[in-house]
Amino acid sequence: MRFIAHDPYADKAVAAELGIELVSIEELFARADVLTVNCPLNPATHHIVNAERLGLMKATAYFINTARGPIVDQKALTAALAGRPDRGAGLDACSSRNRPTPTTRSSSSTM
């Protein structure tokens, strides 16, 4: 198994020692089979997961958000999953303004 990550603050030497390849955020979205987001919510990370980045993901990739809900543009995620049974998302948190719709909650693509 190979690990890739994006972290602008990561120590490159430590990442290399752990066998983690540091890549740009765009490359991360494009290459990952399973992409997890684990970052704090701040002005720089609000909607860091947006339609453009979701559009870079492989057709069979899965997205997991264990960070704060507003890090993900919920409408963009819903659109990315719509009609795509080969894609999936696991959400530990959702934006209080954009909670998943009944359609999204009952989707086989969302947990």
Short mmCIF file of N, CA and C in Angstrom, two decimals:
data_model
loop_
_atom_site.label_atom_id
_atom_site.label_comp_id
_atom_site.label_asym_id
_atom_site.label_seq_id
_atom_site.Cartn_x
_atom_site.Cartn_y
_atom_site.Cartn_z
N MET A 1 0.85 -1.17 0.00
CA MET A 1 0.00 0.00 0.00
C MET A 1 0.90 1.24 0.00
N ARG A 2 0.54 2.21 -0.83
CA ARG A 2 1.29 3.47 -0.88
C ARG A 2 0.47 4.57 -0.24
N PHE A 3 1.16 5.47 0.43
CA PHE A 3 0.50 6.60 1.07
C PHE A 3 0.99 7.89 0.45
N ILE A 4 0.03 8.73 0.07
CA ILE A 4 0.35 10.08 -0.39
C ILE A 4 -0.42 11.04 0.50
N ALA A 5 0.11 12.25 0.64
CA ALA A 5 -0.54 13.22 1.52
C ALA A 5 -0.23 14.63 1.06
N HIS A 6 -1.10 15.54 1.47
CA HIS A 6 -0.83 16.96 1.28
C HIS A 6 -0.93 17.61 2.66
N ASP A 7 0.12 18.27 3.04
CA ASP A 7 0.14 19.03 4.29
C ASP A 7 1.20 20.10 4.13
N PRO A 8 0.78 21.35 4.02
CA PRO A 8 1.76 22.42 3.81
C PRO A 8 2.72 22.60 4.98
N TYR A 9 2.41 22.01 6.12
CA TYR A 9 3.24 22.17 7.31
C TYR A 9 4.03 20.91 7.67
N ALA A 10 3.88 19.86 6.88
CA ALA A 10 4.54 18.59 7.21
C ALA A 10 6.05 18.69 7.06
N ASP A 11 6.75 17.98 7.91
CA ASP A 11 8.20 17.87 7.83
C ASP A 11 8.51 16.83 6.75
N LYS A 12 9.15 17.25 5.68
CA LYS A 12 9.41 16.36 4.54
C LYS A 12 10.28 15.17 4.93
N ALA A 13 11.21 15.38 5.81
CA ALA A 13 12.09 14.28 6.24
C ALA A 13 11.30 13.24 7.03
N VAL A 14 10.43 13.68 7.91
CA VAL A 14 9.61 12.75 8.69
C VAL A 14 8.67 11.99 7.77
N ALA A 15 8.04 12.69 6.83
CA ALA A 15 7.13 12.03 5.88
C ALA A 15 7.88 10.96 5.10
N ALA A 16 9.05 11.29 4.61
CA ALA A 16 9.85 10.33 3.84
C ALA A 16 10.22 9.12 4.71
N GLU A 17 10.59 9.37 5.95
CA GLU A 17 10.94 8.28 6.87
C GLU A 17 9.76 7.34 7.10
N LEU A 18 8.56 7.90 7.08
CA LEU A 18 7.35 7.10 7.28
C LEU A 18 6.84 6.48 5.97
N GLY A 19 7.51 6.79 4.87
CA GLY A 19 7.10 6.24 3.58
C GLY A 19 5.93 6.96 2.95
N ILE A 20 5.74 8.22 3.32
CA ILE A 20 4.63 9.02 2.80
C ILE A 20 5.18 9.99 1.76
N GLU A 21 4.56 9.97 0.58
CA GLU A 21 4.93 10.90 -0.48
C GLU A 21 4.07 12.15 -0.35
N LEU A 22 4.70 13.30 -0.17
CA LEU A 22 3.97 14.56 -0.10
C LEU A 22 3.74 15.09 -1.51
N VAL A 23 2.49 15.46 -1.80
CA VAL A 23 2.11 15.93 -3.12
C VAL A 23 1.27 17.20 -2.99
N SER A 24 1.02 17.86 -4.13
CA SER A 24 0.15 19.02 -4.12
C SER A 24 -1.28 18.57 -3.83
N ILE A 25 -2.12 19.49 -3.42
CA ILE A 25 -3.50 19.13 -3.11
C ILE A 25 -4.23 18.64 -4.36
N GLU A 26 -3.92 19.23 -5.50
CA GLU A 26 -4.56 18.79 -6.74
C GLU A 26 -4.12 17.37 -7.10
N GLU A 27 -2.84 17.07 -6.93
CA GLU A 27 -2.35 15.72 -7.21
C GLU A 27 -2.96 14.71 -6.25
N LEU A 28 -3.14 15.11 -5.01
CA LEU A 28 -3.76 14.23 -4.03
C LEU A 28 -5.16 13.82 -4.47
N PHE A 29 -5.96 14.81 -4.86
CA PHE A 29 -7.32 14.51 -5.31
C PHE A 29 -7.31 13.65 -6.56
N ALA A 30 -6.36 13.88 -7.46
CA ALA A 30 -6.30 13.14 -8.72
C ALA A 30 -5.81 11.70 -8.55
N ARG A 31 -4.94 11.45 -7.60
CA ARG A 31 -4.30 10.12 -7.47
C ARG A 31 -4.92 9.20 -6.43
N ALA A 32 -5.59 9.74 -5.45
CA ALA A 32 -6.05 8.93 -4.32
C ALA A 32 -7.18 7.98 -4.70
N ASP A 33 -7.10 6.77 -4.18
CA ASP A 33 -8.21 5.82 -4.29
C ASP A 33 -9.19 6.04 -3.14
N VAL A 34 -8.64 6.37 -1.98
CA VAL A 34 -9.43 6.73 -0.80
C VAL A 34 -8.81 8.01 -0.26
N LEU A 35 -9.60 9.06 -0.18
CA LEU A 35 -9.10 10.35 0.26
C LEU A 35 -9.79 10.73 1.56
N THR A 36 -9.00 10.93 2.61
CA THR A 36 -9.57 11.35 3.88
C THR A 36 -9.11 12.77 4.19
N VAL A 37 -10.02 13.55 4.75
CA VAL A 37 -9.70 14.93 5.12
C VAL A 37 -9.71 15.00 6.64
N ASN A 38 -8.61 15.49 7.19
CA ASN A 38 -8.42 15.56 8.64
C ASN A 38 -7.70 16.86 8.96
N CYS A 39 -8.37 17.97 8.83
CA CYS A 39 -7.72 19.26 9.08
C CYS A 39 -8.63 20.16 9.90
N PRO A 40 -8.07 21.18 10.52
CA PRO A 40 -8.91 22.11 11.28
C PRO A 40 -9.70 23.02 10.35
N LEU A 41 -10.81 23.51 10.84
CA LEU A 41 -11.60 24.48 10.08
C LEU A 41 -11.07 25.88 10.38
N ASN A 42 -10.67 26.57 9.34
CA ASN A 42 -10.25 27.97 9.44
C ASN A 42 -10.54 28.63 8.09
N PRO A 43 -10.31 29.92 7.95
CA PRO A 43 -10.61 30.56 6.66
C PRO A 43 -9.90 29.91 5.46
N ALA A 44 -8.72 29.36 5.65
CA ALA A 44 -7.98 28.75 4.54
C ALA A 44 -8.54 27.37 4.16
N THR A 45 -9.24 26.70 5.08
CA THR A 45 -9.74 25.35 4.78
C THR A 45 -11.24 25.31 4.52
N HIS A 46 -11.94 26.42 4.71
CA HIS A 46 -13.38 26.46 4.44
C HIS A 46 -13.61 26.14 2.96
N HIS A 47 -14.39 25.10 2.70
CA HIS A 47 -14.70 24.61 1.34
C HIS A 47 -13.43 24.28 0.54
N ILE A 48 -12.39 23.81 1.23
CA ILE A 48 -11.17 23.37 0.54
C ILE A 48 -11.51 22.18 -0.38
N VAL A 49 -12.54 21.43 0.01
CA VAL A 49 -13.07 20.37 -0.86
C VAL A 49 -14.23 20.99 -1.63
N ASN A 50 -13.97 21.30 -2.89
CA ASN A 50 -14.95 22.00 -3.71
C ASN A 50 -15.18 21.23 -5.01
N ALA A 51 -16.02 21.77 -5.87
CA ALA A 51 -16.38 21.09 -7.12
C ALA A 51 -15.16 20.85 -8.00
N GLU A 52 -14.28 21.82 -8.08
CA GLU A 52 -13.09 21.66 -8.91
C GLU A 52 -12.23 20.50 -8.44
N ARG A 53 -11.98 20.42 -7.15
CA ARG A 53 -11.13 19.34 -6.62
C ARG A 53 -11.85 18.00 -6.68
N LEU A 54 -13.12 17.97 -6.39
CA LEU A 54 -13.87 16.71 -6.50
C LEU A 54 -13.86 16.21 -7.94
N GLY A 55 -13.86 17.12 -8.89
CA GLY A 55 -13.82 16.76 -10.29
C GLY A 55 -12.51 16.11 -10.71
N LEU A 56 -11.47 16.30 -9.92
CA LEU A 56 -10.17 15.68 -10.21
C LEU A 56 -10.11 14.21 -9.79
N MET A 57 -11.03 13.80 -8.93
CA MET A 57 -10.96 12.46 -8.35
C MET A 57 -11.26 11.38 -9.38
N LYS A 58 -10.65 10.21 -9.16
CA LYS A 58 -10.92 9.04 -9.99
C LYS A 58 -12.40 8.68 -9.89
N ALA A 59 -12.92 8.09 -10.93
CA ALA A 59 -14.33 7.69 -10.94
C ALA A 59 -14.67 6.70 -9.83
N THR A 60 -13.69 5.93 -9.39
CA THR A 60 -13.93 4.90 -8.38
C THR A 60 -13.43 5.29 -6.98
N ALA A 61 -13.00 6.52 -6.82
CA ALA A 61 -12.43 6.96 -5.54
C ALA A 61 -13.52 7.16 -4.49
N TYR A 62 -13.11 7.00 -3.25
CA TYR A 62 -14.00 7.26 -2.11
C TYR A 62 -13.45 8.44 -1.32
N PHE A 63 -14.36 9.25 -0.81
CA PHE A 63 -14.02 10.44 -0.05
C PHE A 63 -14.54 10.28 1.37
N ILE A 64 -13.68 10.56 2.35
CA ILE A 64 -14.07 10.46 3.76
C ILE A 64 -13.70 11.76 4.46
N ASN A 65 -14.69 12.38 5.09
CA ASN A 65 -14.44 13.61 5.85
C ASN A 65 -14.62 13.34 7.33
N THR A 66 -13.52 13.39 8.07
CA THR A 66 -13.58 13.28 9.53
C THR A 66 -13.25 14.61 10.18
N ALA A 67 -13.16 15.64 9.35
CA ALA A 67 -12.90 17.00 9.83
C ALA A 67 -14.24 17.73 10.00
N ARG A 68 -14.20 19.01 10.15
CA ARG A 68 -15.40 19.81 10.33
C ARG A 68 -16.21 19.88 9.03
N GLY A 69 -17.51 19.93 9.14
CA GLY A 69 -18.40 19.92 7.99
C GLY A 69 -18.14 20.99 6.94
N PRO A 70 -17.96 22.26 7.33
CA PRO A 70 -17.79 23.33 6.34
C PRO A 70 -16.50 23.25 5.51
N ILE A 71 -15.65 22.28 5.81
CA ILE A 71 -14.47 22.09 4.97
C ILE A 71 -14.89 21.57 3.60
N VAL A 72 -16.04 20.91 3.55
CA VAL A 72 -16.57 20.34 2.31
C VAL A 72 -17.71 21.21 1.80
N ASP A 73 -17.66 21.54 0.52
CA ASP A 73 -18.80 22.19 -0.13
C ASP A 73 -19.82 21.08 -0.36
N GLN A 74 -20.81 21.01 0.51
CA GLN A 74 -21.78 19.91 0.51
C GLN A 74 -22.54 19.83 -0.81
N LYS A 75 -22.88 20.96 -1.38
CA LYS A 75 -23.61 20.94 -2.66
C LYS A 75 -22.73 20.36 -3.76
N ALA A 76 -21.45 20.69 -3.76
CA ALA A 76 -20.52 20.14 -4.76
C ALA A 76 -20.36 18.63 -4.56
N LEU A 77 -20.29 18.18 -3.31
CA LEU A 77 -20.15 16.75 -3.04
C LEU A 77 -21.40 16.00 -3.49
N THR A 78 -22.57 16.54 -3.19
CA THR A 78 -23.82 15.92 -3.61
C THR A 78 -23.87 15.80 -5.13
N ALA A 79 -23.47 16.86 -5.83
CA ALA A 79 -23.45 16.83 -7.30
C ALA A 79 -22.45 15.81 -7.82
N ALA A 80 -21.30 15.69 -7.17
CA ALA A 80 -20.27 14.74 -7.61
C ALA A 80 -20.73 13.30 -7.45
N LEU A 81 -21.59 13.05 -6.46
CA LEU A 81 -22.07 11.69 -6.21
C LEU A 81 -23.32 11.35 -7.01
N ALA A 82 -24.04 12.36 -7.46
CA ALA A 82 -25.32 12.14 -8.14
C ALA A 82 -25.17 11.23 -9.35
N GLY A 83 -25.95 10.17 -9.35
CA GLY A 83 -25.95 9.25 -10.47
C GLY A 83 -24.65 8.48 -10.67
N ARG A 84 -23.81 8.43 -9.65
CA ARG A 84 -22.51 7.76 -9.75
C ARG A 84 -22.42 6.65 -8.70
N PRO A 85 -22.99 5.49 -8.95
CA PRO A 85 -22.94 4.43 -7.96
C PRO A 85 -21.53 3.90 -7.71
N ASP A 86 -20.58 4.25 -8.58
CA ASP A 86 -19.20 3.81 -8.41
C ASP A 86 -18.41 4.72 -7.49
N ARG A 87 -19.01 5.80 -7.04
CA ARG A 87 -18.35 6.73 -6.12
C ARG A 87 -19.01 6.65 -4.76
N GLY A 88 -18.27 7.04 -3.73
CA GLY A 88 -18.85 7.02 -2.40
C GLY A 88 -18.21 8.04 -1.49
N ALA A 89 -18.93 8.37 -0.42
CA ALA A 89 -18.43 9.31 0.57
C ALA A 89 -18.86 8.88 1.95
N GLY A 90 -17.98 9.08 2.91
CA GLY A 90 -18.29 8.86 4.30
C GLY A 90 -18.14 10.18 5.03
N LEU A 91 -19.18 10.60 5.71
CA LEU A 91 -19.18 11.92 6.35
C LEU A 91 -19.39 11.78 7.84
N ASP A 92 -18.42 12.23 8.60
CA ASP A 92 -18.53 12.25 10.05
C ASP A 92 -19.17 13.55 10.49
N ALA A 93 -19.08 14.55 9.63
CA ALA A 93 -19.61 15.87 9.96
C ALA A 93 -20.15 16.52 8.70
N CYS A 94 -21.18 17.37 8.88
CA CYS A 94 -21.76 18.11 7.76
C CYS A 94 -21.92 19.56 8.19
N SER A 95 -21.95 20.43 7.22
CA SER A 95 -22.19 21.84 7.50
C SER A 95 -23.59 21.98 8.08
N SER A 96 -23.75 22.81 9.10
CA SER A 96 -25.07 22.98 9.71
C SER A 96 -26.04 23.62 8.74
N ARG A 97 -25.56 24.40 7.77
CA ARG A 97 -26.43 25.03 6.78
C ARG A 97 -26.77 24.10 5.63
N ASN A 98 -25.92 23.15 5.35
CA ASN A 98 -26.10 22.29 4.19
C ASN A 98 -26.11 20.82 4.58
N ARG A 99 -26.99 20.47 5.48
CA ARG A 99 -27.08 19.07 5.87
C ARG A 99 -27.48 18.24 4.65
N PRO A 100 -27.05 16.99 4.62
CA PRO A 100 -27.41 16.15 3.49
C PRO A 100 -28.92 16.10 3.31
N THR A 101 -29.37 16.10 2.09
CA THR A 101 -30.79 16.02 1.78
C THR A 101 -31.26 14.59 2.02
N PRO A 102 -32.57 14.38 2.11
CA PRO A 102 -33.05 12.99 2.25
C PRO A 102 -32.55 12.10 1.11
N THR A 103 -32.44 12.65 -0.09
CA THR A 103 -31.93 11.87 -1.22
C THR A 103 -30.50 11.45 -0.99
N THR A 104 -29.65 12.38 -0.52
CA THR A 104 -28.26 12.06 -0.26
C THR A 104 -28.14 11.07 0.88
N ARG A 105 -28.92 11.26 1.95
CA ARG A 105 -28.85 10.35 3.09
C ARG A 105 -29.24 8.93 2.71
N SER A 106 -30.19 8.79 1.80
CA SER A 106 -30.62 7.45 1.43
C SER A 106 -29.81 6.86 0.29
N SER A 107 -28.87 7.63 -0.23
CA SER A 107 -28.04 7.18 -1.34
C SER A 107 -27.12 6.06 -0.90
N SER A 108 -26.92 5.09 -1.78
CA SER A 108 -25.99 4.01 -1.47
C SER A 108 -24.54 4.49 -1.58
N SER A 109 -24.34 5.75 -2.04
CA SER A 109 -23.00 6.30 -2.19
C SER A 109 -22.52 7.05 -0.94
N THR A 110 -23.41 7.28 0.02
CA THR A 110 -23.08 8.11 1.18
C THR A 110 -23.32 7.34 2.47
N MET A 111 -22.34 7.46 3.39
CA MET A 111 -22.50 6.86 4.71
C MET A 111 -22.41 7.96 5.75
#
